[in-house]
XYZ file of C-alpha atoms in Angstrom:
483
model
C 38.605 37.757 196.303
C 42.729 37.468 197.839
C 43.223 34.249 195.074
C 41.954 36.301 192.679
C 44.776 39.382 193.362
C 47.308 36.939 192.766
C 47.116 34.753 190.275
C 46.273 37.219 187.830
C 49.594 39.270 187.934
C 50.948 35.645 187.031
C 47.530 34.674 184.248
C 50.307 34.251 181.802
C 53.354 32.534 183.799
C 49.922 29.802 184.695
C 48.378 30.080 180.678
C 52.071 28.684 180.111
C 52.102 25.686 182.256
C 49.094 24.201 181.257
C 50.104 25.110 177.134
C 53.109 22.780 178.437
C 51.472 19.923 180.079
C 48.940 20.079 177.467
C 51.630 20.312 174.194
C 53.434 17.229 176.080
C 50.957 14.473 176.189
C 48.716 15.626 172.361
C 52.948 15.522 171.138
C 52.093 11.678 172.466
C 48.805 10.799 170.529
C 50.478 13.165 167.530
C 52.647 11.314 164.854
C 55.928 12.110 163.973
C 54.478 13.334 160.592
C 51.706 16.188 162.100
C 54.428 17.850 163.939
C 53.115 21.037 162.354
C 49.784 20.380 165.214
C 52.122 21.087 168.078
C 54.223 24.004 165.957
C 50.744 25.903 166.310
C 49.324 24.743 169.400
C 52.499 26.462 170.591
C 52.337 29.591 168.299
C 49.116 29.998 169.715
C 50.110 29.736 172.898
C 53.236 32.389 172.739
C 50.151 34.208 171.220
C 48.107 33.529 173.913
C 50.105 34.696 176.909
C 50.526 37.884 174.990
C 47.116 38.047 175.389
C 46.814 37.963 178.868
C 50.113 40.045 179.179
C 48.601 42.419 177.648
C 44.953 42.442 178.864
C 46.446 41.813 182.850
C 48.378 45.137 182.203
C 47.457 47.527 184.931
C 49.024 50.849 185.371
C 51.843 51.244 188.888
C 52.985 48.239 190.320
C 51.462 44.953 191.111
C 52.815 42.601 193.358
C 52.329 39.298 193.680
C 52.134 36.470 196.529
C 53.571 38.240 199.152
C 55.931 40.458 197.624
C 57.821 37.816 195.359
C 56.813 38.443 191.859
C 56.028 41.978 190.738
C 53.861 43.284 187.668
C 54.951 46.652 185.874
C 55.094 48.083 183.217
C 59.190 47.382 182.440
C 58.031 43.084 182.735
C 55.264 43.415 180.762
C 57.070 45.368 177.840
C 60.182 42.226 178.379
C 57.920 39.107 178.037
C 56.512 40.495 175.233
C 59.393 40.834 172.885
C 60.513 37.444 174.444
C 57.801 36.139 173.235
C 57.611 37.436 169.894
C 61.912 36.653 169.906
C 60.797 32.859 170.688
C 57.980 32.508 168.276
C 61.072 33.879 165.047
C 63.328 30.981 166.126
C 60.350 28.473 165.865
C 59.514 30.458 162.611
C 63.540 30.465 161.391
C 64.219 27.171 162.741
C 61.231 24.903 161.474
C 62.764 24.006 158.599
C 66.362 23.283 159.580
C 65.821 21.119 162.020
C 63.372 19.240 160.318
C 65.755 18.042 157.457
C 67.876 17.378 160.639
C 65.627 15.201 162.309
C 65.076 17.317 165.154
C 61.853 18.446 164.733
C 60.064 17.353 168.000
C 57.587 18.053 170.591
C 60.524 17.673 172.765
C 61.892 20.682 171.759
C 58.870 22.662 171.138
C 58.056 21.653 174.817
C 61.789 22.520 175.659
C 61.590 26.023 174.342
C 57.889 26.739 176.052
C 59.579 25.907 179.736
C 62.720 28.236 179.019
C 60.129 31.262 178.758
C 58.758 30.402 181.253
C 61.832 30.949 183.234
C 63.013 33.765 181.545
C 59.014 35.551 182.188
C 59.099 33.852 185.841
C 62.382 35.986 186.041
C 61.767 39.239 184.830
C 58.665 39.573 187.325
C 60.789 38.561 190.258
C 61.152 40.209 192.781
C 62.470 38.079 195.464
C 66.299 36.340 195.692
C 64.064 32.481 195.183
C 61.778 33.702 192.031
C 64.572 34.734 191.099
C 66.182 31.920 191.704
C 63.573 29.414 190.210
C 63.374 31.010 186.974
C 67.169 30.793 186.462
C 66.987 27.084 187.707
C 64.039 26.584 184.354
C 65.163 28.831 182.362
C 68.648 26.781 182.306
C 67.916 23.176 182.623
C 65.191 23.194 179.429
C 68.365 25.112 177.918
C 70.723 22.339 178.721
C 68.355 19.275 177.129
C 67.414 21.695 173.878
C 71.797 21.675 173.639
C 71.782 18.036 173.912
C 68.753 17.187 172.124
C 70.537 15.816 169.076
C 72.300 12.592 170.553
C 74.318 11.240 168.131
C 76.558 14.394 167.323
C 79.737 13.948 169.816
C 80.028 18.548 169.447
C 76.395 19.118 171.159
C 76.813 16.352 173.418
C 80.508 18.375 174.863
C 78.964 21.462 174.120
C 75.715 20.061 177.061
C 78.558 19.255 179.110
C 80.366 22.141 179.504
C 77.272 24.338 179.871
C 75.887 22.045 182.754
C 79.461 21.657 184.640
C 79.685 25.541 184.149
C 76.037 26.223 184.139
C 75.916 24.944 187.696
C 79.309 26.092 188.850
C 77.906 29.905 188.330
C 74.157 28.408 189.745
C 76.432 27.887 193.014
C 78.071 30.823 192.974
C 74.521 33.064 193.066
C 73.172 31.035 196.006
C 75.794 31.418 198.059
C 76.166 34.912 197.625
C 72.080 35.524 197.867
C 72.382 33.841 200.897
C 75.855 35.965 201.593
C 72.820 38.876 201.874
C 70.249 36.777 202.890
C 71.801 37.020 206.060
C 73.630 40.196 206.615
C 69.503 42.043 205.545
C 67.831 39.485 207.054
C 64.982 38.972 203.857
C 64.555 37.650 200.727
C 63.014 40.405 199.566
C 63.810 42.710 196.896
C 62.872 45.950 198.602
C 63.083 44.842 202.066
C 67.187 43.485 201.430
C 67.530 47.769 199.613
C 66.055 48.805 202.587
C 67.528 47.199 205.267
C 71.290 48.067 203.745
C 69.744 51.717 204.083
C 68.822 51.854 207.942
C 72.391 50.543 207.741
C 71.868 47.834 210.205
C 73.003 45.164 207.722
C 76.191 43.773 208.358
C 78.915 45.825 205.804
C 81.721 42.873 205.051
C 79.261 40.344 205.254
C 77.244 42.657 202.009
C 80.207 43.032 200.296
C 81.143 39.399 199.982
C 77.647 38.543 198.917
C 78.086 40.882 196.339
C 80.862 39.742 194.695
C 79.150 36.197 194.238
C 76.684 37.701 193.572
C 78.123 39.630 190.859
C 80.131 36.743 189.405
C 76.768 34.760 189.010
C 74.723 37.198 186.982
C 78.282 37.805 185.200
C 78.184 34.312 184.633
C 75.006 33.626 183.066
C 75.070 36.869 181.201
C 78.721 35.466 179.273
C 81.045 38.493 179.932
C 84.498 37.662 180.456
C 86.088 35.906 182.700
C 83.016 34.560 182.593
C 82.955 33.716 179.439
C 84.781 30.382 179.172
C 81.326 28.779 178.123
C 79.516 31.076 175.483
C 81.656 29.967 171.550
C 81.671 26.536 172.633
C 78.177 26.259 173.069
C 76.916 28.533 170.095
C 79.301 26.877 168.568
C 78.351 22.579 169.318
C 74.611 23.029 169.849
C 72.589 23.045 166.382
C 72.236 26.802 165.304
C 68.676 26.776 166.385
C 69.443 26.026 169.813
C 72.025 28.614 169.111
C 69.862 30.895 168.298
C 67.722 30.356 171.255
C 70.258 31.000 173.480
C 71.870 33.438 171.546
C 68.825 36.128 171.811
C 65.040 35.859 174.515
C 67.215 34.757 177.411
C 69.237 38.108 176.304
C 66.319 40.049 177.800
C 65.361 37.967 180.635
C 69.079 37.860 181.907
C 68.741 42.232 181.369
C 65.422 42.335 184.197
C 67.590 39.927 186.457
C 70.606 41.953 186.850
C 68.404 44.634 187.107
C 65.385 43.850 189.152
C 69.161 42.387 192.071
C 71.378 45.234 191.193
C 69.386 47.634 191.199
C 66.654 47.446 192.745
C 67.467 44.560 195.516
C 71.509 46.437 195.756
C 70.780 49.891 194.676
C 72.778 50.918 197.725
C 75.551 49.211 197.354
C 76.060 50.869 193.977
C 79.465 52.341 194.197
C 81.162 49.363 195.390
C 78.916 47.005 192.156
C 79.441 49.422 189.666
C 83.404 49.557 190.344
C 83.101 46.176 189.044
C 80.922 46.173 186.623
C 83.274 48.813 184.911
C 86.451 45.530 185.041
C 84.003 42.923 183.254
C 82.173 45.940 180.596
C 86.029 46.725 178.936
C 87.571 43.416 179.603
C 84.660 41.937 177.789
C 83.975 44.253 175.110
C 87.539 44.191 174.603
C 88.947 39.887 174.238
C 85.374 40.005 172.968
C 86.304 42.071 170.190
C 89.661 41.464 169.224
C 88.509 37.043 169.601
C 86.227 37.068 167.426
C 88.346 38.617 164.016
C 90.434 35.567 164.556
C 87.135 33.348 164.108
C 86.659 31.447 161.067
C 83.724 29.292 162.459
C 80.159 32.361 162.418
C 78.882 30.487 165.119
C 82.196 31.225 167.265
C 83.014 34.252 166.146
C 79.079 35.104 166.930
C 79.539 33.448 170.333
C 82.181 36.115 170.560
C 80.447 39.356 170.019
C 78.360 38.129 171.799
C 80.678 39.158 174.795
C 81.663 42.290 173.604
C 77.391 43.331 173.165
C 76.653 42.390 176.449
C 80.295 44.427 178.121
C 78.229 47.149 176.289
C 74.971 46.082 178.244
C 76.722 46.582 180.958
C 78.121 49.875 180.410
C 74.590 50.901 180.228
C 73.694 49.525 183.474
C 76.727 51.490 185.029
C 75.819 54.453 183.950
C 73.020 55.193 185.895
C 69.423 56.783 186.442
C 66.809 56.451 184.241
C 68.268 57.657 180.395
C 71.663 54.614 181.241
C 69.063 51.908 182.214
C 66.668 52.720 179.282
C 69.725 52.748 177.316
C 70.659 49.451 178.764
C 67.185 48.174 177.445
C 66.675 49.677 174.341
C 70.850 47.903 173.516
C 69.240 43.900 175.077
C 65.939 44.454 172.597
C 68.055 45.095 169.201
C 70.499 43.142 169.939
C 67.926 40.243 170.135
C 66.204 41.470 166.722
C 69.731 40.988 165.867
C 70.974 37.896 166.391
C 67.722 36.373 165.799
C 68.184 37.216 161.988
C 72.000 36.581 161.770
C 71.423 33.113 163.529
C 68.174 32.693 161.129
C 70.302 33.496 157.768
C 73.123 31.382 158.555
C 69.831 28.141 158.963
C 68.569 30.037 155.829
C 71.628 28.700 154.514
C 71.632 25.696 155.894
C 70.586 22.418 154.225
C 70.423 18.248 154.539
C 74.204 17.698 155.430
C 75.343 20.911 155.402
C 75.724 23.530 157.844
C 76.371 26.536 156.041
C 78.395 28.186 159.155
C 81.811 28.935 158.387
C 82.609 32.496 156.350
C 83.227 30.566 153.662
C 79.903 29.823 153.548
C 78.770 33.876 152.735
C 81.006 34.157 149.448
C 78.888 35.350 146.528
C 76.187 35.275 148.118
C 74.891 38.361 146.412
C 75.628 36.804 142.911
C 73.953 33.272 143.722
C 70.866 35.651 146.419
C 71.459 39.438 146.419
C 68.162 39.674 148.654
C 69.425 37.947 150.924
C 72.933 38.573 150.661
C 71.052 42.529 151.377
C 69.434 41.172 154.203
C 73.129 40.196 155.569
C 74.198 43.040 154.871
C 71.296 44.661 157.508
C 72.338 43.075 159.952
C 76.048 43.445 159.826
C 75.936 47.568 159.634
C 72.839 47.019 162.612
C 75.954 44.500 164.600
C 78.452 46.984 163.525
C 76.646 50.262 164.712
C 76.966 51.393 161.553
C 74.305 54.784 160.833
C 71.596 54.728 159.977
C 70.723 51.218 161.194
C 69.211 50.599 164.077
C 73.109 49.173 166.103
C 74.314 52.923 165.574
C 71.651 54.198 167.933
C 71.607 51.630 170.627
C 75.431 52.385 170.663
C 74.596 56.065 170.580
C 72.539 55.813 173.596
C 74.499 54.141 176.064
C 77.554 55.946 175.347
C 75.230 59.385 175.557
C 74.214 58.147 178.845
C 77.896 56.579 179.895
C 79.680 60.430 179.315
C 76.529 62.414 180.933
C 77.061 60.077 184.014
C 80.683 61.910 183.638
C 82.490 58.094 182.580
C 84.158 59.929 179.401
C 87.308 57.526 179.274
C 84.846 54.498 178.975
C 83.319 55.721 176.379
C 86.034 56.539 174.320
C 87.093 53.046 175.566
C 84.035 51.749 173.966
C 84.009 53.959 171.157
C 88.038 52.732 170.029
C 87.105 48.548 170.716
C 83.518 49.360 169.066
C 85.924 49.463 165.664
C 87.954 47.323 165.864
C 84.733 45.230 166.317
C 83.151 46.481 163.284
C 86.271 44.776 161.456
C 84.676 41.523 161.347
C 81.555 41.974 161.039
C 82.478 44.257 157.265
C 84.429 41.611 156.245
C 80.860 39.194 156.222
C 79.771 41.819 153.582
C 83.123 42.156 151.670
C 82.718 38.345 150.973
C 78.624 38.755 149.569
C 79.778 41.361 147.607
C 83.243 40.964 146.273
C 84.428 37.544 146.601
C 83.132 34.308 144.033
C 80.670 31.941 145.419
C 81.956 28.427 146.280
C 79.108 26.257 146.170
C 76.221 27.109 143.185
C 73.734 24.872 145.352
C 69.639 26.660 145.152
C 68.510 28.403 148.193
C 65.142 27.258 149.092
C 63.554 29.416 151.508
C 59.593 29.051 153.043
C 57.386 31.800 152.023
C 56.505 32.831 155.930
C 60.655 32.561 156.649
C 61.125 35.048 153.566
C 58.805 36.698 154.990
C 60.288 36.368 158.919
C 64.064 37.323 157.018
C 63.152 40.441 154.957
C 61.061 42.202 157.822
C 63.434 41.499 160.710
C 66.483 42.705 158.139
C 64.468 45.316 157.115
C 62.916 46.637 161.155
C 66.471 46.983 161.539
C 66.446 49.965 159.042
C 63.279 51.128 159.957
C 64.244 51.081 163.528
C 67.471 52.915 162.544
C 65.486 56.038 160.577
C 62.598 56.496 163.022
C 64.077 54.893 166.812
C 62.296 57.294 168.756
C 59.371 55.166 169.667
C 61.312 52.024 170.687
C 63.230 54.154 172.839
C 60.847 56.123 174.586
C 59.121 52.707 175.563
C 62.341 51.671 177.388
C 62.770 54.798 178.598
C 59.327 54.955 180.403
C 59.032 51.450 181.189
C 61.764 51.596 182.859
C 61.240 55.115 184.534
C 57.750 54.135 186.303
C 59.382 50.509 186.846
C 61.996 51.658 188.572
C 61.125 54.536 190.174
C 58.223 53.504 191.781
C 59.462 51.194 194.261
């Protein structure tokens, strides 16, 4: 019975691991023309994981494997959204990858292993489990960026990502070892208790905290640890960029929340000050540098840096409202990111990447519907009402003001105004400029349907944001306060 109580909370992870190994072997027996079968197996695996996650959900917080693994409402909600994001990424990128000869079993198996890493990160309650999940995710992403072996740009991006990622992992591990030395435990709850009791060495704790926050900042891609983001986004094939820019942000939110809020809450006055600097610097440098970009993927990379700065604002506000708004922001950002990169892939064709600003000129004349969907996505990213991006920004700013950081809210609003410029510039190019190319836009029916749902979802969630907001608030409340 004891074995089952341990295995049940991790049922989805175990199922995904088994299926990834099965697909890896099955793919060897499938001819290149039969990749569709592998693709369907991967989609069914993600569906199976979501059914297991929903079926195994229990009220309250369930611990397994000697408190190293936790199953709570926040973990379940984030996992379901992760499956959705990865599934959408596969639908969007199928045609794009097939044309470039990258629609292979390796791509899909690596995507599953990356998903496994995210799931472990989301449910980790121990420094070792957190690190294990992070490395499974990171190593899968390094390999995916380098999949296009004959592309010098992709190989260079993978090398940069790998070297800087290894450096960040070292920082994180060093910080964790210092926290272990100070508190005598690697379990988040025990670390928190040891700090509260005053038994831990204060100077060693603060040193460890600085290294841990640096490692976390690198994984989120916030200033001054953002050097890898534009190069990797630009260099990787767009399908890989979409994966890096979407689902891992949900895992990163859980990762940062677990460590800072559950493990290091007693040191909040130390880490919230660090987050203020990281958030303001990220919003400033991300938004200002994005204006100068002509390549869309680089522009979205800098906008990601700015968005992650916004995400940190919610975390440093503290309280259920702050953490809930931060989670809501992460979810909305992932949906916007999937749509934006999906649109780049829709407009790309064989031998042509639609990843510069000029490629979107006159899109309204070529395809009014796609132009309208892109308009909704860009309005949402800029935070224009009534799209959901406005409510995401508003909920974070509201939490910041309630926490008493009014100057921070003012700075965030001003920097968001700068950010609105480069999103609205794309809208201007689509509607008011003449198209440079009149090549027909061919879109698969499943991709077109998903793109429409994704784009209209920005508007629908903006008109009715209450449900998603309350799900985020309730899951954070149940998960973080019951510990």
